[in-house]
JSON list of C-alpha atoms and ligand atoms in Angstrom, two decimals:
[
{"chain": "H", "resi": 1, "resn": "MET", "atom": "CA", "xyz": [0.07, -0.03, 0.00]},
{"chain": "H", "resi": 2, "resn": "ASN", "atom": "CA", "xyz": [2.77, 2.37, 0.89]},
{"chain": "H", "resi": 3, "resn": "HIS", "atom": "CA", "xyz": [4.27, 2.02, -2.65]},
{"chain": "H", "resi": 4, "resn": "LEU", "atom": "CA", "xyz": [1.12, 2.46, -4.16]},
{"chain": "H", "resi": 5, "resn": "LYS", "atom": "CA", "xyz": [0.53, 5.74, -2.26]},
{"chain": "H", "resi": 6, "resn": "LYS", "atom": "CA", "xyz": [4.17, 6.79, -3.12]},
{"chain": "H", "resi": 7, "resn": "VAL", "atom": "CA", "xyz": [3.26, 6.36, -6.95]},
{"chain": "H", "resi": 8, "resn": "LEU", "atom": "CA", "xyz": [0.34, 8.79, -6.39]},
{"chain": "H", "resi": 9, "resn": "ARG", "atom": "CA", "xyz": [2.51, 11.36, -4.65]},
{"chain": "H", "resi": 10, "resn": "GLU", "atom": "CA", "xyz": [5.11, 11.10, -7.21]},
{"chain": "H", "resi": 11, "resn": "HIS", "atom": "CA", "xyz": [2.66, 12.10, -9.82]},
{"chain": "H", "resi": 12, "resn": "ASN", "atom": "CA", "xyz": [1.46, 14.97, -7.63]},
{"chain": "H", "resi": 13, "resn": "PHE", "atom": "CA", "xyz": [-2.03, 13.33, -7.11]},
{"chain": "H", "resi": 14, "resn": "ARG", "atom": "CA", "xyz": [-3.34, 14.01, -3.64]},
{"chain": "H", "resi": 15, "resn": "ILE", "atom": "CA", "xyz": [-4.47, 10.91, -1.62]},
{"chain": "H", "resi": 16, "resn": "THR", "atom": "CA", "xyz": [-8.02, 11.73, -1.00]},
{"chain": "H", "resi": 17, "resn": "PRO", "atom": "CA", "xyz": [-10.16, 9.30, 1.22]},
{"chain": "H", "resi": 18, "resn": "GLN", "atom": "CA", "xyz": [-11.98, 8.12, -2.16]},
{"chain": "H", "resi": 19, "resn": "ARG", "atom": "CA", "xyz": [-8.67, 7.26, -3.82]},
{"chain": "H", "resi": 20, "resn": "GLN", "atom": "CA", "xyz": [-7.37, 5.74, -0.63]},
{"chain": "H", "resi": 21, "resn": "ALA", "atom": "CA", "xyz": [-10.53, 3.51, -0.19]},
{"chain": "H", "resi": 22, "resn": "ILE", "atom": "CA", "xyz": [-10.50, 2.57, -3.95]},
{"chain": "H", "resi": 23, "resn": "LEU", "atom": "CA", "xyz": [-6.79, 1.64, -3.69]},
{"chain": "H", "resi": 24, "resn": "GLN", "atom": "CA", "xyz": [-7.50, -0.52, -0.53]},
{"chain": "H", "resi": 25, "resn": "VAL", "atom": "CA", "xyz": [-10.09, -2.46, -2.50]},
{"chain": "H", "resi": 26, "resn": "LEU", "atom": "CA", "xyz": [-7.74, -3.09, -5.37]},
{"chain": "H", "resi": 27, "resn": "TYR", "atom": "CA", "xyz": [-5.04, -4.19, -2.91]},
{"chain": "H", "resi": 28, "resn": "ASP", "atom": "CA", "xyz": [-7.33, -6.47, -1.09]},
{"chain": "H", "resi": 29, "resn": "CYS", "atom": "CA", "xyz": [-8.21, -7.92, -4.33]},
{"chain": "H", "resi": 30, "resn": "ARG", "atom": "CA", "xyz": [-4.68, -7.97, -5.96]},
{"chain": "H", "resi": 31, "resn": "GLY", "atom": "CA", "xyz": [-4.33, -10.97, -8.42]},
{"chain": "H", "resi": 32, "resn": "HIS", "atom": "CA", "xyz": [-8.09, -10.53, -9.41]},
{"chain": "H", "resi": 33, "resn": "HIS", "atom": "CA", "xyz": [-9.36, -8.66, -12.42]},
{"chain": "H", "resi": 34, "resn": "LEU", "atom": "CA", "xyz": [-12.30, -6.40, -11.45]},
{"chain": "H", "resi": 35, "resn": "GLU", "atom": "CA", "xyz": [-14.82, -4.47, -13.49]},
{"chain": "H", "resi": 36, "resn": "THR", "atom": "CA", "xyz": [-15.39, -0.89, -12.38]},
{"chain": "H", "resi": 37, "resn": "GLU", "atom": "CA", "xyz": [-18.84, -1.86, -11.15]},
{"chain": "H", "resi": 38, "resn": "ASN", "atom": "CA", "xyz": [-17.28, -4.57, -9.05]},
{"chain": "H", "resi": 39, "resn": "ILE", "atom": "CA", "xyz": [-15.03, -2.15, -7.40]},
{"chain": "H", "resi": 40, "resn": "TYR", "atom": "CA", "xyz": [-18.00, 0.17, -6.71]},
{"chain": "H", "resi": 41, "resn": "GLU", "atom": "CA", "xyz": [-20.08, -2.76, -5.20]},
{"chain": "H", "resi": 42, "resn": "LEU", "atom": "CA", "xyz": [-17.04, -3.75, -3.05]},
{"chain": "H", "resi": 43, "resn": "LEU", "atom": "CA", "xyz": [-16.78, -0.10, -1.84]},
{"chain": "H", "resi": 44, "resn": "VAL", "atom": "CA", "xyz": [-20.50, -0.13, -0.93]},
{"chain": "H", "resi": 45, "resn": "GLU", "atom": "CA", "xyz": [-20.11, -3.35, 0.78]},
{"chain": "H", "resi": 46, "resn": "LYS", "atom": "CA", "xyz": [-17.29, -1.99, 2.99]},
{"chain": "H", "resi": 47, "resn": "GLY", "atom": "CA", "xyz": [-19.68, 0.75, 3.61]},
{"chain": "H", "resi": 48, "resn": "THR", "atom": "CA", "xyz": [-18.52, 3.53, 6.19]},
{"chain": "H", "resi": 49, "resn": "LYS", "atom": "CA", "xyz": [-16.36, 6.01, 4.24]},
{"chain": "H", "resi": 50, "resn": "THR", "atom": "CA", "xyz": [-17.73, 5.31, 0.84]},
{"chain": "H", "resi": 51, "resn": "LYS", "atom": "CA", "xyz": [-20.95, 7.21, 1.11]},
{"chain": "H", "resi": 52, "resn": "LYS", "atom": "CA", "xyz": [-19.31, 10.09, -1.13]},
{"chain": "H", "resi": 53, "resn": "ILE", "atom": "CA", "xyz": [-18.12, 7.82, -3.67]},
{"chain": "H", "resi": 54, "resn": "GLY", "atom": "CA", "xyz": [-20.29, 7.46, -6.79]},
{"chain": "H", "resi": 55, "resn": "LEU", "atom": "CA", "xyz": [-19.86, 5.10, -9.69]},
{"chain": "H", "resi": 56, "resn": "ALA", "atom": "CA", "xyz": [-18.54, 7.95, -11.86]},
{"chain": "H", "resi": 57, "resn": "THR", "atom": "CA", "xyz": [-15.92, 8.76, -9.37]},
{"chain": "H", "resi": 58, "resn": "VAL", "atom": "CA", "xyz": [-14.63, 5.16, -9.52]},
{"chain": "H", "resi": 59, "resn": "TYR", "atom": "CA", "xyz": [-14.64, 5.36, -13.34]},
{"chain": "H", "resi": 60, "resn": "ARG", "atom": "CA", "xyz": [-12.67, 8.58, -13.16]},
{"chain": "H", "resi": 61, "resn": "THR", "atom": "CA", "xyz": [-10.41, 7.14, -10.50]},
{"chain": "H", "resi": 62, "resn": "MET", "atom": "CA", "xyz": [-9.55, 4.18, -12.51]},
{"chain": "H", "resi": 63, "resn": "GLU", "atom": "CA", "xyz": [-8.80, 6.03, -15.52]},
{"chain": "H", "resi": 64, "resn": "LEU", "atom": "CA", "xyz": [-6.35, 8.22, -13.40]},
{"chain": "H", "resi": 65, "resn": "PHE", "atom": "CA", "xyz": [-4.79, 5.13, -11.88]},
{"chain": "H", "resi": 66, "resn": "GLN", "atom": "CA", "xyz": [-4.44, 3.58, -15.27]},
{"chain": "H", "resi": 67, "resn": "ASN", "atom": "CA", "xyz": [-2.58, 6.82, -16.77]},
{"chain": "H", "resi": 68, "resn": "ILE", "atom": "CA", "xyz": [-0.06, 6.79, -13.93]},
{"chain": "H", "resi": 69, "resn": "GLY", "atom": "CA", "xyz": [0.62, 2.94, -14.41]},
{"chain": "H", "resi": 70, "resn": "LEU", "atom": "CA", "xyz": [-0.93, 1.75, -10.94]},
{"chain": "H", "resi": 71, "resn": "VAL", "atom": "CA", "xyz": [-3.50, -0.49, -12.66]},
{"chain": "H", "resi": 72, "resn": "SER", "atom": "CA", "xyz": [-3.50, -2.10, -16.11]},
{"chain": "H", "resi": 73, "resn": "ARG", "atom": "CA", "xyz": [-6.65, -2.16, -18.04]},
{"chain": "H", "resi": 74, "resn": "LEU", "atom": "CA", "xyz": [-7.86, -5.37, -19.88]},
{"chain": "H", "resi": 75, "resn": "SER", "atom": "CA", "xyz": [-10.37, -4.54, -22.64]},
{"chain": "H", "resi": 76, "resn": "MET", "atom": "CA", "xyz": [-12.57, -7.29, -23.57]},
{"chain": "H", "resi": 77, "resn": "GLU", "atom": "CA", "xyz": [-14.80, -7.86, -26.57]},
{"chain": "H", "resi": 78, "resn": "ASN", "atom": "CA", "xyz": [-18.49, -7.28, -25.81]},
{"chain": "H", "resi": 79, "resn": "LEU", "atom": "CA", "xyz": [-17.68, -7.00, -21.96]},
{"chain": "H", "resi": 80, "resn": "PRO", "atom": "CA", "xyz": [-16.80, -4.29, -19.68]},
{"chain": "H", "resi": 81, "resn": "ALA", "atom": "CA", "xyz": [-13.08, -3.60, -19.26]},
{"chain": "H", "resi": 82, "resn": "ARG", "atom": "CA", "xyz": [-11.42, -5.16, -16.07]},
{"chain": "H", "resi": 83, "resn": "TYR", "atom": "CA", "xyz": [-8.57, -3.60, -14.04]},
{"chain": "H", "resi": 84, "resn": "GLU", "atom": "CA", "xyz": [-5.81, -5.14, -12.00]},
{"chain": "H", "resi": 85, "resn": "LEU", "atom": "CA", "xyz": [-3.29, -3.71, -9.76]},
{"chain": "H", "resi": 86, "resn": "VAL", "atom": "CA", "xyz": [0.24, -3.58, -11.27]},
{"chain": "H", "resi": 87, "resn": "ILE", "atom": "CA", "xyz": [2.50, -5.24, -8.73]},
{"chain": "H", "resi": 88, "resn": "HIS", "atom": "CA", "xyz": [6.23, -5.38, -9.49]},
{"chain": "H", "resi": 89, "resn": "GLU", "atom": "CA", "xyz": [6.98, -8.98, -9.16]},
{"chain": "H", "resi": 90, "resn": "LYS", "atom": "CA", "xyz": [4.18, -10.19, -11.55]},
{"chain": "H", "resi": 91, "resn": "LEU", "atom": "CA", "xyz": [4.20, -7.45, -14.12]},
{"chain": "H", "resi": 92, "resn": "ARG", "atom": "CA", "xyz": [3.82, -9.54, -17.16]},
{"chain": "H", "resi": 93, "resn": "HIS", "atom": "CA", "xyz": [1.44, -12.33, -17.81]},
{"chain": "H", "resi": 94, "resn": "HIS", "atom": "CA", "xyz": [-1.12, -13.30, -20.45]},
{"chain": "H", "resi": 95, "resn": "HIS", "atom": "CA", "xyz": [-4.88, -13.92, -20.02]},
{"chain": "H", "resi": 96, "resn": "LEU", "atom": "CA", "xyz": [-7.09, -16.89, -20.92]},
{"chain": "H", "resi": 97, "resn": "ILE", "atom": "CA", "xyz": [-10.39, -15.80, -21.35]},
{"chain": "H", "resi": 98, "resn": "CYS", "atom": "CA", "xyz": [-13.45, -18.21, -21.57]},
{"chain": "H", "resi": 99, "resn": "LEU", "atom": "CA", "xyz": [-15.97, -17.42, -24.28]},
{"chain": "H", "resi": 100, "resn": "GLN", "atom": "CA", "xyz": [-18.56, -19.09, -22.37]},
{"chain": "H", "resi": 101, "resn": "CYS", "atom": "CA", "xyz": [-18.42, -18.19, -18.79]},
{"chain": "H", "resi": 102, "resn": "ASP", "atom": "CA", "xyz": [-16.12, -14.98, -19.11]},
{"chain": "H", "resi": 103, "resn": "GLN", "atom": "CA", "xyz": [-13.90, -16.51, -16.60]},
{"chain": "H", "resi": 104, "resn": "LEU", "atom": "CA", "xyz": [-10.28, -15.08, -16.68]},
{"chain": "H", "resi": 105, "resn": "GLN", "atom": "CA", "xyz": [-7.02, -16.95, -15.86]},
{"chain": "H", "resi": 106, "resn": "GLU", "atom": "CA", "xyz": [-3.51, -15.86, -15.94]},
{"chain": "H", "resi": 107, "resn": "ILE", "atom": "CA", "xyz": [-0.76, -17.70, -17.60]},
{"chain": "H", "resi": 108, "resn": "GLU", "atom": "CA", "xyz": [3.07, -16.97, -17.17]},
{"chain": "H", "resi": 109, "resn": "GLU", "atom": "CA", "xyz": [4.74, -15.07, -19.89]},
{"chain": "H", "resi": 110, "resn": "ARG", "atom": "CA", "xyz": [7.22, -17.88, -20.33]},
{"chain": "H", "resi": 111, "resn": "LEU", "atom": "CA", "xyz": [4.48, -20.26, -21.75]},
{"chain": "H", "resi": 112, "resn": "THR", "atom": "CA", "xyz": [4.41, -18.24, -24.85]},
{"chain": "H", "resi": 113, "resn": "ASP", "atom": "CA", "xyz": [8.07, -17.99, -25.32]},
{"chain": "H", "resi": 114, "resn": "ASP", "atom": "CA", "xyz": [8.04, -20.91, -27.94]},
{"chain": "H", "resi": 115, "resn": "LEU", "atom": "CA", "xyz": [5.25, -19.23, -29.70]},
{"chain": "H", "resi": 116, "resn": "LYS", "atom": "CA", "xyz": [7.01, -16.12, -30.00]},
{"chain": "H", "resi": 117, "resn": "MET", "atom": "CA", "xyz": [10.34, -17.90, -31.27]},
{"chain": "H", "resi": 118, "resn": "GLN", "atom": "CA", "xyz": [8.28, -19.72, -33.84]},
{"chain": "H", "resi": 119, "resn": "ILE", "atom": "CA", "xyz": [6.64, -16.51, -35.16]},
{"chain": "H", "resi": 120, "resn": "LEU", "atom": "CA", "xyz": [10.07, -14.79, -35.24]},
{"chain": "H", "resi": 121, "resn": "LYS", "atom": "CA", "xyz": [11.40, -17.70, -37.19]},
{"chain": "H", "resi": 122, "resn": "GLU", "atom": "CA", "xyz": [8.72, -18.11, -39.74]},
{"chain": "H", "resi": 123, "resn": "LYS", "atom": "CA", "xyz": [7.49, -14.60, -40.24]},
{"chain": "H", "resi": 124, "resn": "GLN", "atom": "CA", "xyz": [10.47, -12.47, -39.22]},
{"chain": "H", "resi": 125, "resn": "PHE", "atom": "CA", "xyz": [8.08, -10.77, -36.85]},
{"chain": "H", "resi": 126, "resn": "GLN", "atom": "CA", "xyz": [8.94, -9.87, -33.35]},
{"chain": "H", "resi": 127, "resn": "VAL", "atom": "CA", "xyz": [6.18, -9.95, -30.88]},
{"chain": "H", "resi": 128, "resn": "ALA", "atom": "CA", "xyz": [6.12, -7.18, -28.42]},
{"chain": "H", "resi": 129, "resn": "ASP", "atom": "CA", "xyz": [6.12, -7.63, -24.54]},
{"chain": "H", "resi": 130, "resn": "GLN", "atom": "CA", "xyz": [2.35, -6.85, -24.54]},
{"chain": "H", "resi": 131, "resn": "PRO", "atom": "CA", "xyz": [-0.02, -8.99, -22.53]},
{"chain": "H", "resi": 132, "resn": "MET", "atom": "CA", "xyz": [-1.89, -11.27, -24.76]},
{"chain": "H", "resi": 133, "resn": "LYS", "atom": "CA", "xyz": [-5.43, -12.25, -24.58]},
{"chain": "H", "resi": 134, "resn": "ILE", "atom": "CA", "xyz": [-6.28, -15.95, -25.78]},
{"chain": "H", "resi": 135, "resn": "TYR", "atom": "CA", "xyz": [-9.82, -16.72, -26.11]},
{"chain": "H", "resi": 136, "resn": "GLY", "atom": "CA", "xyz": [-11.26, -20.36, -25.66]},
{"chain": "H", "resi": 137, "resn": "TYR", "atom": "CA", "xyz": [-13.15, -22.52, -23.36]},
{"chain": "H", "resi": 138, "resn": "CYS", "atom": "CA", "xyz": [-12.10, -23.28, -19.76]},
{"chain": "H", "resi": 139, "resn": "SER", "atom": "CA", "xyz": [-12.16, -26.74, -18.17]},
{"chain": "H", "resi": 140, "resn": "LYS", "atom": "CA", "xyz": [-15.75, -26.49, -16.99]},
{"chain": "H", "resi": 141, "resn": "CYS", "atom": "CA", "xyz": [-17.16, -25.25, -20.22]},
{"chain": "H", "resi": 142, "resn": "GLN", "atom": "CA", "xyz": [-15.47, -27.59, -22.73]},
{"chain": "O", "resi": 1, "resn": "ZN", "atom": "ZN1", "xyz": [-15.92, -21.28, -18.89]},
{"chain": "O", "resi": 2, "resn": "ZN", "atom": "ZN1", "xyz": [-3.99, -10.53, -15.14]}
]
């Protein structure tokens, strides 16, 4: 949490109670991928200080967090975007997205190393270090 607050401060953003509350939710759910509405619901569930946070505030705040690299945004076809906290030790990973139940799983970057090598060899095309989205069917939906 302290690191996250430091990033905010470094970008000259004040740590308002709203931003702090949203950060806390993201931190508590680290490793998960949340839609803006999920974040809002979690804030409501936690109650107390969130009375002044509307859904629009959460949308704006997530945009801000994304701009300064605190969260990464995963845009999804026909679905709301999901956000996840960017944590140092697991920066790069790819996502497997189930076309049936929208479940989202992460895979380590190294699993795609062979594929990248193959593409480079056959197409002389160097794949960028960007998270990939791979669509398919999860074990339950197959
Ligand atoms: Zn599924
Ligand atoms: Zn992820």
